XYZ file of C-alpha atoms in Angstrom:
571
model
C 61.689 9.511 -33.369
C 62.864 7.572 -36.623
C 62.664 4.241 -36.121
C 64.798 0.877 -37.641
C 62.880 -1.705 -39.072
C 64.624 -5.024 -37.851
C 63.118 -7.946 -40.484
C 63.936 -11.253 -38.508
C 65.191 -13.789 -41.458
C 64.918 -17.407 -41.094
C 67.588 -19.890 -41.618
C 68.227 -22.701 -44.153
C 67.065 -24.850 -41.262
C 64.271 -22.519 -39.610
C 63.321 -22.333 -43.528
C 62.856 -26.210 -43.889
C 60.685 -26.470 -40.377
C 58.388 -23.865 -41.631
C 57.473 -26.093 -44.181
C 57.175 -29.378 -42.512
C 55.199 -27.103 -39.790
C 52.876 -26.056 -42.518
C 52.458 -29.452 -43.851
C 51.728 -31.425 -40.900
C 49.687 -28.625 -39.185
C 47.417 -28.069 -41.850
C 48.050 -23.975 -41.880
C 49.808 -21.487 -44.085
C 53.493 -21.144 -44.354
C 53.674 -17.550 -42.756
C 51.480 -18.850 -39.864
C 54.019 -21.496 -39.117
C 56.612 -19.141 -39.704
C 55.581 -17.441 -36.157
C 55.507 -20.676 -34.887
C 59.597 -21.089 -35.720
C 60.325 -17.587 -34.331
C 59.127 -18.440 -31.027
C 61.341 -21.254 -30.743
C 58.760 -24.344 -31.970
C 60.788 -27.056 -33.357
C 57.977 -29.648 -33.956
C 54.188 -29.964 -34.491
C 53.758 -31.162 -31.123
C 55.759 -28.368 -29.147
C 53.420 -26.510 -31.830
C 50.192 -27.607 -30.111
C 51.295 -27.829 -26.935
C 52.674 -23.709 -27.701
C 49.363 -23.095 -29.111
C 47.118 -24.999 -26.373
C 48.668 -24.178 -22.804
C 48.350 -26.546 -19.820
C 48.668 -26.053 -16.257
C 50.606 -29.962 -16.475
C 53.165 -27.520 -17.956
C 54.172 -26.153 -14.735
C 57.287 -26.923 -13.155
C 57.516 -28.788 -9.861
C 57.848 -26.032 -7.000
C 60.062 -28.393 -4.735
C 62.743 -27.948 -7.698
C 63.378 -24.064 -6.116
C 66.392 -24.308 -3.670
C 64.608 -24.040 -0.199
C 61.012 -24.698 -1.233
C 61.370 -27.731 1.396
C 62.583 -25.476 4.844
C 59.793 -22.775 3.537
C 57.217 -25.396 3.172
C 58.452 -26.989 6.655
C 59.056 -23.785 8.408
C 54.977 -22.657 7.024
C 53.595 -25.581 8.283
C 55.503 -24.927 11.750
C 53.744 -21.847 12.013
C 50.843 -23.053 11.232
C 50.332 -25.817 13.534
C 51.526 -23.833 16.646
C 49.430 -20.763 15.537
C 51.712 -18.251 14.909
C 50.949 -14.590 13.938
C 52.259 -14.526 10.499
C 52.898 -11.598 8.447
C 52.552 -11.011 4.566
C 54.875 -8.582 3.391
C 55.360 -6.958 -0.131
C 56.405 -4.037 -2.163
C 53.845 -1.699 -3.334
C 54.079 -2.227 -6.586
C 51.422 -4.630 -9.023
C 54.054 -7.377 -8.644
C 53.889 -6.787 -4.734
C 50.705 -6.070 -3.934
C 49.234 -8.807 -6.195
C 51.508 -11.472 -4.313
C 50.563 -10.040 -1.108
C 46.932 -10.702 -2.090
C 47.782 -14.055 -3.146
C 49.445 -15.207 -0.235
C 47.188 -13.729 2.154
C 43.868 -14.909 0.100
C 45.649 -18.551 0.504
C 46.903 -18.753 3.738
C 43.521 -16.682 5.458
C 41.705 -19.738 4.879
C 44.420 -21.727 6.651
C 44.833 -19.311 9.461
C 43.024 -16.113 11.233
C 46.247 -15.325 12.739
C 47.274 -13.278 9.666
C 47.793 -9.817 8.649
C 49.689 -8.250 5.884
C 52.095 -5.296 5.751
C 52.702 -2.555 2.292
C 55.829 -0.013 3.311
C 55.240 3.332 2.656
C 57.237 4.302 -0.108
C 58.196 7.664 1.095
C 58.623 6.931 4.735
C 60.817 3.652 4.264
C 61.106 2.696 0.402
C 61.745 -0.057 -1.530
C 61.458 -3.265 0.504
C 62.197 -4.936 3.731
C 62.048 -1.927 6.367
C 63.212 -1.836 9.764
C 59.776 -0.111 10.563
C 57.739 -3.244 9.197
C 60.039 -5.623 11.231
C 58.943 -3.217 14.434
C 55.751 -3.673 13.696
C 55.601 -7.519 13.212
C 57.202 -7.564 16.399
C 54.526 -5.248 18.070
C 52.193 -7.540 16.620
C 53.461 -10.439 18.094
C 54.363 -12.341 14.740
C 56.808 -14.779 14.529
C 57.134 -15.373 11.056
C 57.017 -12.825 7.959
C 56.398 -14.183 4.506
C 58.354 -11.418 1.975
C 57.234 -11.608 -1.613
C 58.727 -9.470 -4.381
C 61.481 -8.271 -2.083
C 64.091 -9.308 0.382
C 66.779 -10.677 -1.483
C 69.069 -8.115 -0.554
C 67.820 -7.089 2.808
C 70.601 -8.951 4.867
C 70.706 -6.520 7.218
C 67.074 -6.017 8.175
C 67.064 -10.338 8.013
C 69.355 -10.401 10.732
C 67.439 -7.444 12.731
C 64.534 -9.730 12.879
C 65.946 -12.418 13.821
C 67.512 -10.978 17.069
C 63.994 -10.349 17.879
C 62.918 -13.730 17.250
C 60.735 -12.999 13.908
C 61.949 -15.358 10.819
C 61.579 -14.724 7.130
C 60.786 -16.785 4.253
C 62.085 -14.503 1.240
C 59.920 -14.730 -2.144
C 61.824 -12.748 -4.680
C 62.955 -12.740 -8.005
C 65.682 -9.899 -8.090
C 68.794 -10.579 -8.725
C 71.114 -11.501 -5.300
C 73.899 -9.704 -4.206
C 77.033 -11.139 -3.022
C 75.466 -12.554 0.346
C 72.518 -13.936 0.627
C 70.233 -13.052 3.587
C 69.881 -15.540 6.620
C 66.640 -16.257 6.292
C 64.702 -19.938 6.786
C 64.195 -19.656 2.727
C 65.011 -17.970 0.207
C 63.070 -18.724 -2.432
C 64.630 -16.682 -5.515
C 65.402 -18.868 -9.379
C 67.944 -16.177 -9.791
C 70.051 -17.599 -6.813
C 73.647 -18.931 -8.036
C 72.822 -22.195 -6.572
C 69.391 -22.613 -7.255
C 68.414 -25.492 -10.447
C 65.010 -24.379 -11.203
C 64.030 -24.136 -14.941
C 62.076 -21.195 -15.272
C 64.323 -17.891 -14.461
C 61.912 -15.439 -15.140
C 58.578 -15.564 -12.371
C 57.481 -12.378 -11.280
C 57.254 -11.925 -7.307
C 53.971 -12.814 -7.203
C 54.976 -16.143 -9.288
C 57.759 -16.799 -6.711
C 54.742 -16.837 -3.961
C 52.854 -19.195 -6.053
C 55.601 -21.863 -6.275
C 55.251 -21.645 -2.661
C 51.504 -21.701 -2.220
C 51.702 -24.964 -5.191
C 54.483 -26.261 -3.302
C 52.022 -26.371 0.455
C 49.282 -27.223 -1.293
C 51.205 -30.675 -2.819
C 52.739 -31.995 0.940
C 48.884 -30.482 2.549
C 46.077 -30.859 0.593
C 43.183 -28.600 0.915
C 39.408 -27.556 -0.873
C 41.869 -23.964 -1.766
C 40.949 -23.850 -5.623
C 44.047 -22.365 -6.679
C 42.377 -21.161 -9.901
C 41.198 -18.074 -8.081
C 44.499 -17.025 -7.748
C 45.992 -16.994 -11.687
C 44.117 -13.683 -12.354
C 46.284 -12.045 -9.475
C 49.695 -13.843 -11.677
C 48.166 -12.588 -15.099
C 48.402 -8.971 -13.228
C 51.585 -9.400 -12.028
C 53.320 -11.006 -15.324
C 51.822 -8.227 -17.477
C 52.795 -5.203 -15.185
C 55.877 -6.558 -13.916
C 57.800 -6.470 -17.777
C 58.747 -9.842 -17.372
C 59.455 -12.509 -20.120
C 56.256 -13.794 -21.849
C 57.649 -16.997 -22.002
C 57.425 -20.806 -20.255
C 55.812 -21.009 -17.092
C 54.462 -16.892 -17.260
C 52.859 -17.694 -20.837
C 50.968 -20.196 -19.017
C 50.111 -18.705 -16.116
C 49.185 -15.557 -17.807
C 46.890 -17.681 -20.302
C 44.827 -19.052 -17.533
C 44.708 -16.061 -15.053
C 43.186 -14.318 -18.155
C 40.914 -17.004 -18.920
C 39.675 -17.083 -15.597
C 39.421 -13.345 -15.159
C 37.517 -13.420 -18.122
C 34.541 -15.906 -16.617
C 35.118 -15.213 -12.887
C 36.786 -12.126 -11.641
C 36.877 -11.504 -8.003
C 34.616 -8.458 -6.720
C 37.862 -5.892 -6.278
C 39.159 -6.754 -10.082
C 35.639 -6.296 -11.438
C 35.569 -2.938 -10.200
C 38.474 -1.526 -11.057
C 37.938 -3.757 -14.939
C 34.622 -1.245 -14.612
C 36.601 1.959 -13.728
C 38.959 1.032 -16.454
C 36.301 0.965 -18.872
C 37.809 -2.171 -19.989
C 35.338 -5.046 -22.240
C 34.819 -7.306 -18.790
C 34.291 -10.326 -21.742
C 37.721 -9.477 -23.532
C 40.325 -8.775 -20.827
C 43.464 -9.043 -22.557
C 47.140 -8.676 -21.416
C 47.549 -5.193 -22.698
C 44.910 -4.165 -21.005
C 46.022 -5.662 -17.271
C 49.353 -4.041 -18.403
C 48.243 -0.514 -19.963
C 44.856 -0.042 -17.752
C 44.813 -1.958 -14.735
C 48.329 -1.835 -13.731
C 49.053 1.862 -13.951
C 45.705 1.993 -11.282
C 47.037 -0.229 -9.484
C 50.724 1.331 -9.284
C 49.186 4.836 -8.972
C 48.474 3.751 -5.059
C 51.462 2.854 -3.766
C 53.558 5.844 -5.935
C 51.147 8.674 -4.491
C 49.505 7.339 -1.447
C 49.732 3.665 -0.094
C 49.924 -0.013 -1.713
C 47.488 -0.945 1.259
C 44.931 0.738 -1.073
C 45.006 -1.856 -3.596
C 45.439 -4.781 -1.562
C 42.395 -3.948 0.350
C 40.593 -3.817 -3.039
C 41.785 -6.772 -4.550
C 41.053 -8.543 -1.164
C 37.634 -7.435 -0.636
C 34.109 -9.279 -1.076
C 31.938 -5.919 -0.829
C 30.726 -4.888 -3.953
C 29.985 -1.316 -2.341
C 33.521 -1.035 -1.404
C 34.851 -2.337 -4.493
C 33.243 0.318 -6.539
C 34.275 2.855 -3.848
C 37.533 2.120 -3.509
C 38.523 1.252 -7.409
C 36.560 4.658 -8.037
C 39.105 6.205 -5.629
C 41.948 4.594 -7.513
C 41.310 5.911 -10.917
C 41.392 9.060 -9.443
C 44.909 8.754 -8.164
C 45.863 7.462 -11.880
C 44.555 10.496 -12.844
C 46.425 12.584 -10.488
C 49.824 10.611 -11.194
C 49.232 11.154 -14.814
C 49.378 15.119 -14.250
C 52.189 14.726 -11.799
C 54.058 12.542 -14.287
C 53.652 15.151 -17.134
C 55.489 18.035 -14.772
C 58.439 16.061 -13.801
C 58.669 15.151 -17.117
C 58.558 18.228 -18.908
C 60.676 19.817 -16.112
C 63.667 17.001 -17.067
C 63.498 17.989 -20.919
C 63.667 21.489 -19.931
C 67.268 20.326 -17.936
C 68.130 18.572 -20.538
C 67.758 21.033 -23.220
C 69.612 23.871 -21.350
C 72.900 21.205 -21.170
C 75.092 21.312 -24.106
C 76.920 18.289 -24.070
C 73.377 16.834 -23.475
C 73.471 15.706 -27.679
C 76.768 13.952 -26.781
C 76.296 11.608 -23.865
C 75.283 7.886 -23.975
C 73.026 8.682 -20.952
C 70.342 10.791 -19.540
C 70.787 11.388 -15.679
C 68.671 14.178 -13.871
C 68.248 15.330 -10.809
C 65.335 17.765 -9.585
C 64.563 19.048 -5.925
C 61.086 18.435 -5.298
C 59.899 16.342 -7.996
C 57.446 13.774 -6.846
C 58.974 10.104 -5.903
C 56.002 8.401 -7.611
C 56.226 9.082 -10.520
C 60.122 8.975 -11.959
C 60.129 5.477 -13.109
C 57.557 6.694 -15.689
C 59.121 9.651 -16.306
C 62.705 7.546 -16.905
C 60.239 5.696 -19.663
C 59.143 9.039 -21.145
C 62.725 10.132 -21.341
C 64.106 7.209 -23.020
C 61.418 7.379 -25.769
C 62.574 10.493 -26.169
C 66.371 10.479 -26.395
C 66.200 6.581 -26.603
C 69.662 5.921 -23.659
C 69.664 4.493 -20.156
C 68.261 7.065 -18.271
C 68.071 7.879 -14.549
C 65.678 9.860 -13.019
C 66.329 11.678 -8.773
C 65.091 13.530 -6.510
C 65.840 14.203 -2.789
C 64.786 11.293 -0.447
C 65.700 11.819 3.318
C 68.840 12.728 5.213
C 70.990 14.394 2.043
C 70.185 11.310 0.140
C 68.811 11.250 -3.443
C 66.609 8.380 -4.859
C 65.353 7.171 -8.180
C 64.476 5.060 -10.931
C 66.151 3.549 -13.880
C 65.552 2.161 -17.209
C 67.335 0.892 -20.277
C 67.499 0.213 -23.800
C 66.679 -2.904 -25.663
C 69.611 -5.305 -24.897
C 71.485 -3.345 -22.661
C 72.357 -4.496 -19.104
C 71.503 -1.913 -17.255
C 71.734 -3.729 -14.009
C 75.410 -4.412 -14.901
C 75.919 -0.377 -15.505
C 74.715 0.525 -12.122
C 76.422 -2.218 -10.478
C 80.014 -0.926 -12.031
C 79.253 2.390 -9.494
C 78.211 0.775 -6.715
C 81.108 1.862 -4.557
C 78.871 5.398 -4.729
C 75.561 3.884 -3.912
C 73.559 3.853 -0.013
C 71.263 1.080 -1.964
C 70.083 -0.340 -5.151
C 68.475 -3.265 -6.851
C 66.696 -4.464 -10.076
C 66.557 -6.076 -13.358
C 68.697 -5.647 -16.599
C 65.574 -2.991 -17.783
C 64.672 -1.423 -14.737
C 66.186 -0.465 -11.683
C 66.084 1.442 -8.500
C 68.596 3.054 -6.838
C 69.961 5.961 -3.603
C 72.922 7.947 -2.834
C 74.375 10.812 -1.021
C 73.698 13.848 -2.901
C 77.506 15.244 -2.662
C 78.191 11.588 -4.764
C 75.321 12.313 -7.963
C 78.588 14.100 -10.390
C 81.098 11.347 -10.007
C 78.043 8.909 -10.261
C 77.446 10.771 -13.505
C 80.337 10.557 -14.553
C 81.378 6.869 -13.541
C 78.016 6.167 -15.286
C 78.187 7.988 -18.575
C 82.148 6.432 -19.079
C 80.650 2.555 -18.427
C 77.619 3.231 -20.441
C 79.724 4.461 -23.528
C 81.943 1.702 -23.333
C 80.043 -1.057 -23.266
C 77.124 0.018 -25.003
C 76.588 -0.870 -28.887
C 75.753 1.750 -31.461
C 72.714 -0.564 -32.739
C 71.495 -0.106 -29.213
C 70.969 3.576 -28.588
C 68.536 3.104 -32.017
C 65.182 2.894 -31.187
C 64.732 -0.440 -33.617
C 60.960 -1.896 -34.132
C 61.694 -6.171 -34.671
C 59.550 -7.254 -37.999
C 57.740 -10.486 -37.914
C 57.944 -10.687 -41.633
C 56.751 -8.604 -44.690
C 53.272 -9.672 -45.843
C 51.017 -8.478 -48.479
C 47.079 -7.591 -47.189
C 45.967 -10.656 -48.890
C 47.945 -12.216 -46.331
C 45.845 -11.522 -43.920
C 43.244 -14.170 -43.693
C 41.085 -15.497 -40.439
C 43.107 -18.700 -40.404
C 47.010 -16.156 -40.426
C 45.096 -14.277 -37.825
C 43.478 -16.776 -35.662
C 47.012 -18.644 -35.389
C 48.566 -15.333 -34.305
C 46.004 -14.853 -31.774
C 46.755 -18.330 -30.559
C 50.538 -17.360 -29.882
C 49.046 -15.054 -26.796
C 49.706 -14.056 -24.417
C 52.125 -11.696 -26.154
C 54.554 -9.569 -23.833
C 58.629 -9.405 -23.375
C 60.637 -12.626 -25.561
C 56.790 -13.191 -26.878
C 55.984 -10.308 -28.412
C 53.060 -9.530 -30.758
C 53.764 -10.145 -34.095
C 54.540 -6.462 -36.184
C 54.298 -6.757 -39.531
C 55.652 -4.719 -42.719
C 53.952 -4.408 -45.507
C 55.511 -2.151 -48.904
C 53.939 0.234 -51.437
C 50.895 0.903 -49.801
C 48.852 3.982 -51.360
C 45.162 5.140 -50.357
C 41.863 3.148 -50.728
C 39.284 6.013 -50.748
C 39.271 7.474 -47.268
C 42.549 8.026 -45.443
C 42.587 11.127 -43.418
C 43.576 13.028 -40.237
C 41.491 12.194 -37.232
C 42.189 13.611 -33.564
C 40.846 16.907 -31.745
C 44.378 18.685 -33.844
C 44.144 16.200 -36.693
C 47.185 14.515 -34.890
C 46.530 11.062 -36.004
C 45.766 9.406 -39.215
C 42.669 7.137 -40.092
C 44.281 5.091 -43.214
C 41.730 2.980 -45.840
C 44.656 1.592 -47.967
C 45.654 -1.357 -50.420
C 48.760 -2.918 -51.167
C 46.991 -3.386 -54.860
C 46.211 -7.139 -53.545
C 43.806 -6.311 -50.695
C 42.466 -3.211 -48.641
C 42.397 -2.614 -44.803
C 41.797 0.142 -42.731
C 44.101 0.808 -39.575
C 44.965 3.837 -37.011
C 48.637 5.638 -36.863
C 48.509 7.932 -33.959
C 50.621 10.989 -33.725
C 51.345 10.307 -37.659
C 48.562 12.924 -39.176
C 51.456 14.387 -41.258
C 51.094 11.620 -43.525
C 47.523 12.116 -44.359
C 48.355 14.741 -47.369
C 51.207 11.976 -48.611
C 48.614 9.503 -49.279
C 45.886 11.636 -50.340
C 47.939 12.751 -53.516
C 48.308 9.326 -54.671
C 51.653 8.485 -52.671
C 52.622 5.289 -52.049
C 54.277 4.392 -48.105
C 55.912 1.401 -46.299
C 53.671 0.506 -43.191
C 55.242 -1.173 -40.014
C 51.858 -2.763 -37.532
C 50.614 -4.672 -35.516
C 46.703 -5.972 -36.044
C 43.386 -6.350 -33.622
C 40.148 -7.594 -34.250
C 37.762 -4.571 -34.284
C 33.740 -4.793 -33.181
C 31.717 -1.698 -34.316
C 27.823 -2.133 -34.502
C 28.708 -5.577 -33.524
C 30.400 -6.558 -36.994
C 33.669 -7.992 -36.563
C 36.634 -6.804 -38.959
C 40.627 -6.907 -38.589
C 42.690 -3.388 -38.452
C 45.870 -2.308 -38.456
C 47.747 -0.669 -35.497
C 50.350 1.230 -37.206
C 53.648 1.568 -34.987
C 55.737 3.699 -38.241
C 55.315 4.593 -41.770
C 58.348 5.194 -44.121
C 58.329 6.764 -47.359
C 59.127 3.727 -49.875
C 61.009 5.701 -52.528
């Protein structure tokens, strides 16, 4: 795929801060350029960007119905209700299940949680969870990362005398459950600063918000590593309250993990002293996922819950092997869509990818939606039968395309949907999928831009390697956690030609092991899947190089690399 190279500029004005940054900060001008991209317009915001603090949080009574949850929690409390956790089986679910449960277990032993099965009654609120919390005598069900739509199932329960306090962050639709809260910073009427919480962030307001009006010896430290999942699987912005709460959860995963996350950080083969936010995004969460999308979210739950260090290791062992299993299952729906596509001759023409395939397994076509846009770089949409002549699947988008918006425009041919602007689920009657094609495909193309449906890598800035000094990279490390709105900084860097030892690396000589100089300084650095260039360089040819950089340990000495996202021929 040939990528653009989008160089952010600065303006006259963003020009003048960078200066007064690097004066009054004591650091380079290109470090406080990445200060001014990220919004900083003063040397305190500066410190306060680069040091977090949990004072930075946002009062949880500002959410619209934080008081009738907090009122309606300590109601249940008191009279000793059965209360019922409930979440989605996803990270961002079955993180804020943990969370709520590990919280309100030491409030309460009349408690028990509740994952749906994803094949038996899908995405959220089910009418077979409400049947159970109603077998199980519970009068009140706690929802987190779902709910905000289920106005129907809301009303079910409460004819059975079961109330719900809804934790979500999805956006509404036109009526809002009738539920004793509904806790949800997307909600028209709701003032709350910070738009952007995962599920599991939602719960936490909540837990903050009990925790304020009833004191208790909770540490609610132990619960930021379960956010600093959530935040980094969930794809949501890196910015404001989730910066900080991812900061911390990593910092305290870091020097105290609970039992369940050191075992799966050990599975994952992941530095238990250097947990970093791509690796709860890249390693951890696709374990975690794998559960719920081939078996059951109780899985994880029941890991991340657990104090047994015999069943932690059991159980996270267990989990890597379903990663490993979704990973295969993943590659044949996959390569079975490209085949689809490839046999479809308008397929070069559309502005969207939508495929359909009997059989293919339910788990796994969000990812495969991901692998397809990487490939033909268009919202795609991803089905595959569900029950009763009704298909299901995922959705993703583009970079600044509302794909939310798209789906919404059909809804008139939808049993069910719900998401964000990048991802999104949805259902519908089988006989429905070609005018939902084509409804889709005619929105899509007319409100999509042409910049949009090319794959486009955003630039930092262009450096030279002399550049890159331990002060430049010690202030870029101090703008982490990076994710969505925050990301890490990618850097260009222009007529680049071999050191001594650049060369093709990989079992098929795939990837590319560069040792290059810009003529000012020389760095080494990894391009996978970009071993064609190896010959390029090795004659003497000079390249443009687009990357991102890491610290590197081998034989415990300490040295910076390059992560190479693209290389371009500079003549």
């Amino acid at each position: 795929m040939e990528y653009s190279w989008l160089i952010r500029s600065l303006s006259t004005d963003e020009q003048q801060l960078m200066l007064s940054l690097s004066k009054e900060l004591g650091i380079s001008e290109l470090s406080a350029r990445m200060l001014v991209v990220r919004g900083v317009r003063s040397a305190d915001e500066a410190r306060a960007y680069i040091r977090p603090n949990l004072n930075q949080l946002h009062d949880p009574f500002l959410m619209r119905d934080m008081d009738a949850a907090v009122a309606r929690l300590e109601r249940a409390l008191t009279n000793n209700e059965r209360i019922l956790v409930y979440g989605d089986y996803d990270v961002d679910g079955t993180t804020a299940v943990t969370l709520m449960y590990s919280y309100l277990s030491t409030l309460t032993s009349n408690i028990d949680f509740y994952i749906p099965d994803r094949y038996k009654e899908g995405y959220g609120i089910s009418f077979q969870g409400i049947d159970y919390a109603q077998q199980e005598k519970c009068t009140l069900i706690v929802a987190l990362d779902c709910g905000i739509k289920s106005v129907d199932k809301v009303a079910y329960a409460a004819q059975r005398g079961i109330d719900f306090i809804i934790c979500d962050h999805h956006t509404p639709g036109d009526e809002l459950p009738h539920a004793v809260a509904v806790l949800d910073m997307k909600r028209a009427d709701c003032d709350y600063p910070y738009k952007d919480l995962s599920g599991c962030g939602v719960g936490f307001k909540l837990v903050q918000a009990y925790e304020q009006r009833h004191p208790s010896n909770f540490d609610i430290h132990k619960l930021l590593p379960l956010l600093a999942m959530s935040i980094a699987s969930d794809i949501v912005s890196m910015t404001g309250e989730n910066r900080v709460l991812e900061y911390f959860g990593l910092k305290e995963m870091n020097t105290h993990p609970s039992v369940g996350l050191a075992a799966i950080i050990e599975v994952a083969k992941i530095d238990k002293n250097h947990i970093t936010e791509d690796d709860l995004g890249f390693k951890v969460g696709p374990r975690i996922n794998a559960c719920g999308r081939l078996y059951s979210g109780r899985d994880a739950v029941e890991l991340l819950l657990t104090n047994d260090e015999s069943f932690a290791h059991q159980r996270a062992q267990e989990i890597n092997d379903y990663n490993t299993e979704r990973r295969d299952k993943d590659t044949t729906v996959t390569q079975s869509a490209l085949e689809q596509l490839a046999a479809d001759p308008d397929n070069a023409s559309k502005h969207t990818t939508v495929v359909y395939g009997a059989g293919w397994h339910k788990g796994v076509l969000g990812i495969s939606a991901s692998r397809l846009t990487e490939t033909y770089y268009r919202p795609t949409i991803v089905l595959t039968d569900s029950d009763n002549g009704i298909i299901s699947g995922s959705a993703r988008s583009v970079g600044g395309f509302n794909l939310y918006d798209a789906i919404d425009s059909c809804r008139d041919l939808l049993t069910n949907f719900g998401g964000h602007a990048f991802a999104a689920g949805l259902s519908m009657r089988k006989e429905d999928l070609p005018a939902f094609k084509e409804r889709f495909e005619a929105y899509v193309a007319a409100h999509i831009l042409p910049e949009q449906m090319r794959p486009t890598i955003e630039v930092e800035m262009e450096i030279a390697f002399a550049d890159i000094t331990p002060q430049f990279y010690n202030v870029m490390r101090c703008l982490a956690p990076f994710g969505p709105d925050n990301l890490k900084p990618v850097f260009v860097t222009r007529d680049v030609i071999n050191n001594r030892y650049t060369k093709r690396v990989g079992k098929e000589g795939e990837h590319l092991r560069l040792d290059v100089t810009d003529r000012t300084a020389a760095i080494s650095g990894i391009a996978f899947r970009q071993g064609d260039w190896a010959l390029h360089l090795q004659n003497g040819k000079s390249v443009d190089v687009c990357y991102t950089l890491e610290e590197n340990v081998f034989n415990g000495v300490k040295s910076l690399q390059m992560m190479v996202a693209d290389i371009k021929n500079d003549k």
